[in-house]
Short mmCIF file of C-alpha atoms in Angstrom, two decimals:
data_model
loop_
_atom_site.label_atom_id
_atom_site.label_comp_id
_atom_site.label_asym_id
_atom_site.label_seq_id
_atom_site.Cartn_x
_atom_site.Cartn_y
_atom_site.Cartn_z
CA MET A 1226 -1.52 7.80 -7.25
CA GLN A 1227 2.16 7.81 -5.07
CA LEU A 1228 5.11 5.35 -5.54
CA CYS A 1229 6.96 2.87 -2.58
CA TYR A 1230 10.25 5.66 -1.92
CA LEU A 1231 11.97 1.93 -0.12
CA TYR A 1232 13.27 0.09 -3.65
CA PRO A 1233 12.19 2.60 -6.66
CA TYR A 1234 13.98 -0.25 -8.87
CA ASN A 1235 14.32 -3.17 -8.40
CA GLU A 1236 11.65 -6.55 -10.22
CA GLU A 1237 9.75 -7.33 -7.68
CA LEU A 1238 6.01 -7.44 -8.19
CA ILE A 1239 4.07 -4.04 -8.17
CA HIS A 1240 0.87 -3.88 -5.76
CA ARG A 1241 -1.74 -0.67 -5.61
CA HIS A 1242 -2.32 0.23 -2.02
CA HIS A 1243 -5.46 2.09 0.10
CA LEU A 1244 -4.98 3.99 1.84
CA ARG A 1245 -8.00 4.86 3.35
CA PRO A 1246 -8.75 0.72 3.74
CA LYS A 1247 -12.27 -0.13 1.71
CA SER A 1248 -13.24 -1.80 4.59
CA GLN A 1249 -14.13 1.71 5.62
CA GLY A 1250 -14.85 4.09 2.80
CA GLY A 1251 -11.48 4.06 1.33
CA LYS A 1252 -12.22 4.57 -3.19
CA ASP A 1253 -10.54 2.84 -5.68
CA THR A 1254 -9.34 7.31 -6.46
CA TYR A 1255 -5.82 7.84 -7.47
CA SER A 1256 -5.54 9.92 -4.18
CA ASN A 1257 -6.51 7.06 -2.69
CA LEU A 1258 -4.01 4.52 -3.50
CA VAL A 1259 0.09 4.50 -3.54
CA LEU A 1260 1.89 2.16 -5.86
CA VAL A 1261 4.57 -0.45 -3.64
CA HIS A 1262 6.82 -3.14 -3.78
CA GLN A 1263 5.36 -6.90 -3.14
CA CYS A 1264 7.55 -7.07 -0.27
CA CYS A 1265 6.26 -2.94 0.73
CA HIS A 1266 2.40 -4.20 0.33
CA GLN A 1267 3.48 -7.25 2.96
CA GLN A 1268 4.68 -5.02 5.79
CA LEU A 1269 2.21 -2.22 5.58
CA HIS A 1270 -0.76 -4.75 5.93
CA ALA A 1271 1.30 -6.08 8.22
CA SER A 1272 2.00 -2.69 10.24
CA GLU A 1273 -2.18 -2.33 11.06
CA LEU A 1274 -2.61 -6.09 11.86
CA VAL A 1275 -0.22 -4.75 14.46
CA GLU A 1276 -1.70 -1.09 15.32
CA SER A 1277 -5.63 -3.31 15.21
CA GLU A 1278 -4.71 -4.46 18.36
#
């Protein structure tokens, strides 16, 4: 599992993000998860929506 590298030392909530989405067969394993801040997690999902359009 990796940690978000953008803002490692703030007091924001930490989320787990699946590198390969569960909807595409991704699992809840350390190798498929990264820890990201809430704002980074929202940005990741927003960029995924743009890419899929």
